[in-house]
């Protein structure tokens, strides 16, 4: 209990421990402290917005933007976006791959007081890791062209990005980048689960083990989510649009030349309503192919194994 209280007061200490197994949650020291990630975890990982934030407003939830600023603006224009009539939410991965990551970052930052919100995705975390490595004297070779924007990120935007949550709850919606492990309390979801998971496998204890890549017996986590809360997520452009009973995946591969997708909610109070009344989808076509699928990031620019390991520290 003492350790959990310490972690709750200082989330960054999660980098000093490893924790969850498939059968139970516990605290243990990491095996190799030298390989620990330097990722700064937010002080508040789960943000719950009051319902009056969306009162009489249309809610727009965007899939992975990945630096596709022009497509974002086109889709906002298509919905006749105005801060007085809309709330904007993003499933994360604002940056990388596309040509205008800095513009996307700055737009979300500049409109943070105008009903514009985003969660952190794995690429947003990677951006923060790369920023920190460069500030610590890292080699500029770790920065490929789609990361070059980080040299122009202001201190204010950097500090704002480090405070972004991993989930946002509003009404009957939960926004997250990658997913939520079913049968696991929110305070036990790890950064890996919320930013990298795509699949789950059954465990002998009747729970689920999160996986980033497919393995024998694995299924898409979204197919196992029981509801009634609707989870809106991204992260999986290979699968494209995913419409499950209680999960909606919006990564439709804009950065790969496909399209940017937005889910439009007239109300966030959807439980008990017919499914066809929950949301409608709006798309715009990508203006170009900005990156080919499967392109690997530069060595050193991605978070370390300690950060991506599913046994990494849960958010307490």
mmCIF file of C-alpha atoms in Angstrom:
data_model
loop_
_atom_site.group_PDB
_atom_site.id
_atom_site.type_symbol
_atom_site.label_atom_id
_atom_site.label_comp_id
_atom_site.label_asym_id
_atom_site.label_seq_id
_atom_site.Cartn_x
_atom_site.Cartn_y
_atom_site.Cartn_z
ATOM 1 C CA UNK A 1 0.000 0.000 0.000
ATOM 2 C CA UNK A 2 2.860 2.384 0.806
ATOM 3 C CA UNK A 3 4.473 1.785 -2.583
ATOM 4 C CA UNK A 4 1.169 2.376 -4.391
ATOM 5 C CA UNK A 5 0.703 5.657 -2.510
ATOM 6 C CA UNK A 6 4.193 6.785 -3.471
ATOM 7 C CA UNK A 7 3.524 5.956 -7.121
ATOM 8 C CA UNK A 8 0.230 7.793 -7.072
ATOM 9 C CA UNK A 9 2.034 10.898 -5.862
ATOM 10 C CA UNK A 10 4.867 10.581 -8.386
ATOM 11 C CA UNK A 11 3.829 8.766 -11.573
ATOM 12 C CA UNK A 12 7.264 9.148 -13.154
ATOM 13 C CA UNK A 13 8.549 6.600 -10.634
ATOM 14 C CA UNK A 14 6.752 4.006 -12.739
ATOM 15 C CA UNK A 15 9.895 4.027 -14.869
ATOM 16 C CA UNK A 16 11.713 2.443 -11.944
ATOM 17 C CA UNK A 17 9.540 -0.634 -11.640
ATOM 18 C CA UNK A 18 7.824 -3.350 -13.616
ATOM 19 C CA UNK A 19 4.536 -4.800 -12.578
ATOM 20 C CA UNK A 20 1.616 -6.653 -14.052
ATOM 21 C CA UNK A 21 1.377 -10.325 -14.867
ATOM 22 C CA UNK A 22 -1.628 -11.905 -16.535
ATOM 23 C CA UNK A 23 -2.835 -13.345 -13.241
ATOM 24 C CA UNK A 24 -2.298 -10.515 -10.777
ATOM 25 C CA UNK A 25 -0.990 -7.020 -10.173
ATOM 26 C CA UNK A 26 2.120 -6.571 -8.102
ATOM 27 C CA UNK A 27 5.203 -4.423 -7.685
ATOM 28 C CA UNK A 28 8.713 -5.626 -8.450
ATOM 29 C CA UNK A 29 12.037 -3.992 -9.269
ATOM 30 C CA UNK A 30 13.020 -3.802 -12.940
ATOM 31 C CA UNK A 31 15.711 -6.258 -13.966
ATOM 32 C CA UNK A 32 17.891 -3.749 -15.828
ATOM 33 C CA UNK A 33 17.540 -0.110 -14.671
ATOM 34 C CA UNK A 34 19.988 1.037 -17.377
ATOM 35 C CA UNK A 35 17.422 0.211 -20.064
ATOM 36 C CA UNK A 36 14.541 2.065 -18.450
ATOM 37 C CA UNK A 37 12.604 4.545 -20.542
ATOM 38 C CA UNK A 38 12.889 8.272 -19.941
ATOM 39 C CA UNK A 39 9.277 8.878 -20.951
ATOM 40 C CA UNK A 40 7.545 11.463 -18.782
ATOM 41 C CA UNK A 41 4.180 10.130 -17.675
ATOM 42 C CA UNK A 42 1.331 12.600 -17.150
ATOM 43 C CA UNK A 43 0.256 13.407 -13.615
ATOM 44 C CA UNK A 44 -3.348 12.741 -14.639
ATOM 45 C CA UNK A 45 -3.615 9.797 -17.019
ATOM 46 C CA UNK A 46 -7.410 9.527 -17.084
ATOM 47 C CA UNK A 47 -9.355 12.734 -17.717
ATOM 48 C CA UNK A 48 -13.109 12.879 -17.151
ATOM 49 C CA UNK A 49 -14.817 15.850 -18.763
ATOM 50 C CA UNK A 50 -17.995 17.273 -17.230
ATOM 51 C CA UNK A 51 -21.078 16.754 -19.362
ATOM 52 C CA UNK A 52 -21.710 20.478 -19.678
ATOM 53 C CA UNK A 53 -18.579 20.706 -21.845
ATOM 54 C CA UNK A 54 -20.600 19.231 -24.709
ATOM 55 C CA UNK A 55 -23.981 20.741 -23.860
ATOM 56 C CA UNK A 56 -25.821 21.497 -27.114
ATOM 57 C CA UNK A 57 -22.604 20.942 -29.078
ATOM 58 C CA UNK A 58 -21.651 18.464 -31.769
ATOM 59 C CA UNK A 59 -18.739 16.234 -30.754
ATOM 60 C CA UNK A 60 -16.132 15.450 -33.417
ATOM 61 C CA UNK A 61 -13.753 12.568 -32.669
ATOM 62 C CA UNK A 62 -10.842 12.333 -35.111
ATOM 63 C CA UNK A 63 -8.814 9.280 -35.989
ATOM 64 C CA UNK A 64 -5.007 9.286 -36.246
ATOM 65 C CA UNK A 65 -3.940 12.569 -37.880
ATOM 66 C CA UNK A 66 -0.183 11.913 -38.163
ATOM 67 C CA UNK A 67 0.791 15.372 -39.330
ATOM 68 C CA UNK A 68 -1.948 15.570 -41.983
ATOM 69 C CA UNK A 69 -2.851 19.147 -41.070
ATOM 70 C CA UNK A 70 -4.453 20.102 -44.387
ATOM 71 C CA UNK A 71 -6.786 17.110 -44.239
ATOM 72 C CA UNK A 72 -7.662 17.981 -40.638
ATOM 73 C CA UNK A 73 -8.602 21.508 -41.644
ATOM 74 C CA UNK A 74 -10.572 20.255 -44.630
ATOM 75 C CA UNK A 75 -12.573 17.906 -42.429
ATOM 76 C CA UNK A 76 -13.198 20.650 -39.862
ATOM 77 C CA UNK A 77 -14.397 22.913 -42.665
ATOM 78 C CA UNK A 78 -16.625 20.127 -43.951
ATOM 79 C CA UNK A 79 -18.331 20.042 -40.547
ATOM 80 C CA UNK A 80 -18.492 23.879 -40.463
ATOM 81 C CA UNK A 81 -16.435 23.761 -37.287
ATOM 82 C CA UNK A 82 -16.810 26.523 -34.723
ATOM 83 C CA UNK A 83 -15.750 26.509 -31.047
ATOM 84 C CA UNK A 84 -19.233 27.739 -30.175
ATOM 85 C CA UNK A 85 -20.941 24.711 -31.716
ATOM 86 C CA UNK A 86 -18.367 21.904 -31.587
ATOM 87 C CA UNK A 87 -16.095 19.969 -29.259
ATOM 88 C CA UNK A 88 -13.084 18.289 -30.872
ATOM 89 C CA UNK A 89 -11.419 15.136 -29.559
ATOM 90 C CA UNK A 90 -8.462 13.249 -31.021
ATOM 91 C CA UNK A 91 -7.513 9.607 -30.451
ATOM 92 C CA UNK A 92 -3.839 10.623 -30.448
ATOM 93 C CA UNK A 93 -0.910 10.182 -32.823
ATOM 94 C CA UNK A 94 -1.096 13.800 -33.867
ATOM 95 C CA UNK A 95 2.434 13.671 -35.222
ATOM 96 C CA UNK A 96 4.982 11.905 -37.449
ATOM 97 C CA UNK A 97 4.654 10.357 -40.905
ATOM 98 C CA UNK A 98 2.728 13.294 -42.393
ATOM 99 C CA UNK A 99 4.223 16.635 -43.529
ATOM 100 C CA UNK A 100 2.836 19.105 -40.979
ATOM 101 C CA UNK A 101 3.195 17.653 -37.499
ATOM 102 C CA UNK A 102 4.129 21.021 -36.008
ATOM 103 C CA UNK A 103 1.011 22.652 -37.448
ATOM 104 C CA UNK A 104 -1.171 19.912 -35.960
ATOM 105 C CA UNK A 105 0.505 20.231 -32.559
ATOM 106 C CA UNK A 106 0.215 24.004 -32.536
ATOM 107 C CA UNK A 107 -3.440 23.920 -33.582
ATOM 108 C CA UNK A 108 -4.380 21.591 -30.735
ATOM 109 C CA UNK A 109 -2.313 23.636 -28.289
ATOM 110 C CA UNK A 110 -3.702 26.992 -29.419
ATOM 111 C CA UNK A 111 -7.288 25.718 -29.193
ATOM 112 C CA UNK A 112 -6.938 23.892 -25.871
ATOM 113 C CA UNK A 113 -9.233 26.458 -24.211
ATOM 114 C CA UNK A 114 -11.798 26.194 -27.012
ATOM 115 C CA UNK A 115 -13.115 22.688 -26.404
ATOM 116 C CA UNK A 116 -10.281 20.884 -28.211
ATOM 117 C CA UNK A 117 -8.807 17.805 -26.508
ATOM 118 C CA UNK A 118 -6.489 14.933 -27.338
ATOM 119 C CA UNK A 119 -5.077 11.831 -25.712
ATOM 120 C CA UNK A 120 -1.498 10.636 -26.097
ATOM 121 C CA UNK A 121 -0.654 8.059 -28.735
ATOM 122 C CA UNK A 122 2.516 6.037 -29.156
ATOM 123 C CA UNK A 123 3.870 8.519 -31.714
ATOM 124 C CA UNK A 124 3.172 11.412 -29.374
ATOM 125 C CA UNK A 125 5.103 9.524 -26.695
ATOM 126 C CA UNK A 126 7.892 8.864 -29.211
ATOM 127 C CA UNK A 127 8.031 12.573 -29.964
ATOM 128 C CA UNK A 128 8.485 13.324 -26.271
ATOM 129 C CA UNK A 129 11.195 10.672 -25.917
ATOM 130 C CA UNK A 130 13.045 12.053 -28.953
ATOM 131 C CA UNK A 131 12.770 15.601 -27.629
ATOM 132 C CA UNK A 132 14.210 14.580 -24.291
ATOM 133 C CA UNK A 133 17.059 12.622 -25.900
ATOM 134 C CA UNK A 134 18.030 15.603 -28.040
ATOM 135 C CA UNK A 135 17.901 17.959 -25.077
ATOM 136 C CA UNK A 136 20.214 15.580 -23.245
ATOM 137 C CA UNK A 137 22.754 15.862 -26.042
ATOM 138 C CA UNK A 138 21.570 13.023 -28.260
ATOM 139 C CA UNK A 139 22.795 12.685 -31.828
ATOM 140 C CA UNK A 140 20.731 14.481 -34.467
ATOM 141 C CA UNK A 141 20.969 11.305 -36.555
ATOM 142 C CA UNK A 142 17.989 9.920 -34.619
ATOM 143 C CA UNK A 143 15.787 12.547 -36.266
ATOM 144 C CA UNK A 144 14.439 11.494 -39.658
ATOM 145 C CA UNK A 145 12.612 14.000 -41.918
ATOM 146 C CA UNK A 146 9.191 13.375 -40.367
ATOM 147 C CA UNK A 147 10.692 14.126 -36.926
ATOM 148 C CA UNK A 148 12.495 17.333 -37.950
ATOM 149 C CA UNK A 149 9.626 19.480 -36.667
ATOM 150 C CA UNK A 150 10.656 18.789 -33.080
ATOM 151 C CA UNK A 151 13.419 21.383 -33.339
ATOM 152 C CA UNK A 152 10.691 24.036 -33.603
ATOM 153 C CA UNK A 153 8.466 22.849 -30.752
ATOM 154 C CA UNK A 154 8.221 25.580 -28.146
ATOM 155 C CA UNK A 155 8.715 24.950 -24.447
ATOM 156 C CA UNK A 156 5.040 25.747 -23.882
ATOM 157 C CA UNK A 157 3.876 23.133 -26.385
ATOM 158 C CA UNK A 158 6.359 20.585 -25.027
ATOM 159 C CA UNK A 159 5.114 21.092 -21.470
ATOM 160 C CA UNK A 160 1.499 20.849 -22.630
ATOM 161 C CA UNK A 161 2.194 17.612 -24.503
ATOM 162 C CA UNK A 162 3.741 15.997 -21.417
ATOM 163 C CA UNK A 163 0.517 16.680 -19.514
ATOM 164 C CA UNK A 164 -1.795 15.049 -22.057
ATOM 165 C CA UNK A 165 -3.812 12.144 -20.622
ATOM 166 C CA UNK A 166 -3.983 8.605 -21.961
ATOM 167 C CA UNK A 167 -7.785 8.498 -21.837
ATOM 168 C CA UNK A 168 -10.622 11.013 -21.938
ATOM 169 C CA UNK A 169 -14.102 10.116 -20.720
ATOM 170 C CA UNK A 170 -17.123 12.168 -21.686
ATOM 171 C CA UNK A 171 -20.660 10.889 -21.190
ATOM 172 C CA UNK A 172 -20.829 7.313 -22.454
ATOM 173 C CA UNK A 173 -17.650 7.650 -24.540
ATOM 174 C CA UNK A 174 -14.081 6.750 -23.652
ATOM 175 C CA UNK A 175 -11.358 8.058 -25.958
ATOM 176 C CA UNK A 176 -8.028 6.194 -26.005
ATOM 177 C CA UNK A 177 -5.319 5.729 -28.613
ATOM 178 C CA UNK A 178 -4.882 1.955 -28.840
ATOM 179 C CA UNK A 179 -7.297 0.276 -26.479
ATOM 180 C CA UNK A 180 -8.407 -0.809 -23.032
ATOM 181 C CA UNK A 181 -7.788 -4.322 -21.712
ATOM 182 C CA UNK A 182 -11.173 -5.907 -20.885
ATOM 183 C CA UNK A 183 -11.728 -7.253 -17.359
ATOM 184 C CA UNK A 184 -9.079 -4.883 -15.978
ATOM 185 C CA UNK A 185 -9.744 -1.801 -13.862
ATOM 186 C CA UNK A 186 -8.787 1.541 -15.373
ATOM 187 C CA UNK A 187 -6.164 2.177 -12.727
ATOM 188 C CA UNK A 188 -4.388 -1.002 -13.839
ATOM 189 C CA UNK A 189 -4.193 -0.103 -17.543
ATOM 190 C CA UNK A 190 -0.572 0.490 -18.571
ATOM 191 C CA UNK A 191 0.838 2.948 -21.138
ATOM 192 C CA UNK A 192 1.491 -0.097 -23.342
ATOM 193 C CA UNK A 193 -2.163 -1.137 -23.180
ATOM 194 C CA UNK A 194 -3.444 2.324 -23.982
ATOM 195 C CA UNK A 195 -0.966 3.289 -26.716
ATOM 196 C CA UNK A 196 0.252 0.067 -28.388
ATOM 197 C CA UNK A 197 -2.093 -2.873 -27.833
ATOM 198 C CA UNK A 198 -3.940 -4.291 -30.840
ATOM 199 C CA UNK A 199 -4.704 -7.857 -29.784
ATOM 200 C CA UNK A 200 -5.477 -9.856 -26.660
ATOM 201 C CA UNK A 201 -5.172 -13.520 -25.776
ATOM 202 C CA UNK A 202 -6.992 -15.479 -23.099
ATOM 203 C CA UNK A 203 -5.116 -16.443 -19.952
ATOM 204 C CA UNK A 204 -5.696 -19.528 -17.764
ATOM 205 C CA UNK A 205 -7.057 -17.182 -15.088
ATOM 206 C CA UNK A 206 -9.862 -16.010 -17.374
ATOM 207 C CA UNK A 207 -8.337 -12.610 -18.067
ATOM 208 C CA UNK A 208 -6.718 -11.065 -21.131
ATOM 209 C CA UNK A 209 -3.064 -10.554 -22.029
ATOM 210 C CA UNK A 210 -2.450 -7.489 -24.258
ATOM 211 C CA UNK A 211 -0.342 -7.868 -27.402
ATOM 212 C CA UNK A 212 1.054 -5.367 -29.856
ATOM 213 C CA UNK A 213 1.458 -7.928 -32.643
ATOM 214 C CA UNK A 214 -0.613 -10.910 -33.642
ATOM 215 C CA UNK A 215 0.128 -14.293 -32.066
ATOM 216 C CA UNK A 216 -1.593 -17.645 -32.290
ATOM 217 C CA UNK A 217 -4.948 -17.523 -30.558
ATOM 218 C CA UNK A 218 -5.036 -13.724 -30.428
ATOM 219 C CA UNK A 219 -8.061 -11.640 -31.392
ATOM 220 C CA UNK A 220 -8.629 -7.932 -31.909
ATOM 221 C CA UNK A 221 -9.132 -6.479 -28.430
ATOM 222 C CA UNK A 222 -12.084 -4.409 -29.679
ATOM 223 C CA UNK A 223 -14.091 -7.549 -30.431
ATOM 224 C CA UNK A 224 -13.902 -8.542 -26.754
ATOM 225 C CA UNK A 225 -14.929 -5.240 -25.184
ATOM 226 C CA UNK A 226 -18.303 -5.864 -23.466
ATOM 227 C CA UNK A 227 -19.541 -2.284 -23.151
ATOM 228 C CA UNK A 228 -21.823 -0.599 -22.371
ATOM 229 C CA UNK A 229 -19.352 2.290 -22.648
ATOM 230 C CA UNK A 230 -18.290 2.960 -26.244
ATOM 231 C CA UNK A 231 -14.517 3.088 -26.669
ATOM 232 C CA UNK A 232 -13.303 5.239 -29.562
ATOM 233 C CA UNK A 233 -9.715 4.516 -30.572
ATOM 234 C CA UNK A 234 -7.183 4.516 -33.413
ATOM 235 C CA UNK A 235 -3.698 3.033 -33.827
ATOM 236 C CA UNK A 236 -4.483 0.243 -36.278
ATOM 237 C CA UNK A 237 -4.417 1.530 -39.850
ATOM 238 C CA UNK A 238 -3.939 -2.003 -41.147
ATOM 239 C CA UNK A 239 -7.408 -2.926 -39.897
ATOM 240 C CA UNK A 240 -8.855 0.399 -40.993
ATOM 241 C CA UNK A 241 -12.300 1.387 -39.814
ATOM 242 C CA UNK A 242 -13.447 -0.942 -37.027
ATOM 243 C CA UNK A 243 -17.082 -0.922 -35.940
ATOM 244 C CA UNK A 244 -17.635 -3.383 -33.117
ATOM 245 C CA UNK A 245 -20.666 -3.483 -30.787
ATOM 246 C CA UNK A 246 -18.975 -1.252 -28.195
ATOM 247 C CA UNK A 247 -15.720 -0.124 -29.837
ATOM 248 C CA UNK A 248 -15.085 2.197 -32.770
ATOM 249 C CA UNK A 249 -11.668 2.281 -34.474
ATOM 250 C CA UNK A 250 -10.987 5.402 -36.550
ATOM 251 C CA UNK A 251 -7.456 4.958 -37.930
ATOM 252 C CA UNK A 252 -8.134 4.921 -41.664
ATOM 253 C CA UNK A 253 -4.560 5.537 -42.803
ATOM 254 C CA UNK A 254 -4.562 9.160 -43.927
ATOM 255 C CA UNK A 255 -0.757 9.313 -43.794
ATOM 256 C CA UNK A 256 -0.648 6.286 -46.124
ATOM 257 C CA UNK A 257 -2.702 8.052 -48.778
ATOM 258 C CA UNK A 258 -6.100 6.744 -47.695
ATOM 259 C CA UNK A 259 -8.415 9.018 -45.705
ATOM 260 C CA UNK A 260 -8.931 10.893 -42.454
ATOM 261 C CA UNK A 261 -12.041 9.891 -40.527
ATOM 262 C CA UNK A 262 -14.142 11.713 -37.964
ATOM 263 C CA UNK A 263 -17.000 10.298 -35.888
ATOM 264 C CA UNK A 264 -19.765 12.838 -35.308
ATOM 265 C CA UNK A 265 -21.786 12.529 -32.098
ATOM 266 C CA UNK A 266 -24.911 14.616 -31.625
ATOM 267 C CA UNK A 267 -24.910 13.422 -28.013
ATOM 268 C CA UNK A 268 -22.463 11.569 -25.805
ATOM 269 C CA UNK A 269 -25.356 9.969 -23.906
ATOM 270 C CA UNK A 270 -25.824 6.958 -26.164
ATOM 271 C CA UNK A 271 -26.487 4.006 -23.849
ATOM 272 C CA UNK A 272 -30.008 2.752 -24.390
ATOM 273 C CA UNK A 273 -30.357 4.397 -27.796
ATOM 274 C CA UNK A 274 -30.451 2.475 -31.099
ATOM 275 C CA UNK A 275 -26.927 1.836 -32.401
ATOM 276 C CA UNK A 276 -27.664 3.634 -35.677
ATOM 277 C CA UNK A 277 -28.284 6.826 -33.691
ATOM 278 C CA UNK A 278 -24.955 6.797 -31.839
ATOM 279 C CA UNK A 279 -22.758 8.457 -34.454
ATOM 280 C CA UNK A 280 -22.161 9.044 -38.125
ATOM 281 C CA UNK A 281 -18.861 8.961 -39.977
ATOM 282 C CA UNK A 282 -17.339 11.690 -42.124
ATOM 283 C CA UNK A 283 -14.188 11.303 -44.229
ATOM 284 C CA UNK A 284 -11.837 13.280 -46.438
ATOM 285 C CA UNK A 285 -9.344 11.759 -48.840
ATOM 286 C CA UNK A 286 -5.632 12.104 -48.168
ATOM 287 C CA UNK A 287 -3.947 14.686 -50.368
ATOM 288 C CA UNK A 288 -0.936 12.432 -50.946
ATOM 289 C CA UNK A 289 0.872 9.295 -49.814
ATOM 290 C CA UNK A 290 3.118 10.711 -47.109
ATOM 291 C CA UNK A 291 4.651 7.432 -45.956
ATOM 292 C CA UNK A 292 4.556 3.865 -47.182
ATOM 293 C CA UNK A 293 3.043 1.346 -44.735
ATOM 294 C CA UNK A 294 5.630 -0.577 -42.751
ATOM 295 C CA UNK A 295 8.287 2.152 -42.743
ATOM 296 C CA UNK A 296 10.368 1.745 -39.599
ATOM 297 C CA UNK A 297 11.288 4.715 -37.378
ATOM 298 C CA UNK A 298 14.944 5.714 -37.004
ATOM 299 C CA UNK A 299 16.991 3.817 -34.456
ATOM 300 C CA UNK A 300 16.802 5.478 -31.066
ATOM 301 C CA UNK A 301 13.686 7.526 -31.789
ATOM 302 C CA UNK A 302 11.208 4.972 -30.472
ATOM 303 C CA UNK A 303 10.571 4.247 -26.767
ATOM 304 C CA UNK A 304 12.629 1.449 -25.268
ATOM 305 C CA UNK A 305 11.546 -2.098 -24.456
ATOM 306 C CA UNK A 306 11.034 -1.121 -20.819
ATOM 307 C CA UNK A 307 8.420 1.369 -21.943
ATOM 308 C CA UNK A 308 6.582 -0.838 -24.405
ATOM 309 C CA UNK A 309 6.624 -4.019 -22.308
ATOM 310 C CA UNK A 310 3.087 -5.022 -21.293
ATOM 311 C CA UNK A 311 4.435 -5.666 -17.796
ATOM 312 C CA UNK A 312 5.399 -2.010 -17.419
ATOM 313 C CA UNK A 313 3.951 0.030 -14.583
ATOM 314 C CA UNK A 314 0.190 0.613 -14.549
ATOM 315 C CA UNK A 315 -1.132 4.098 -14.050
ATOM 316 C CA UNK A 316 -2.017 4.353 -10.378
#
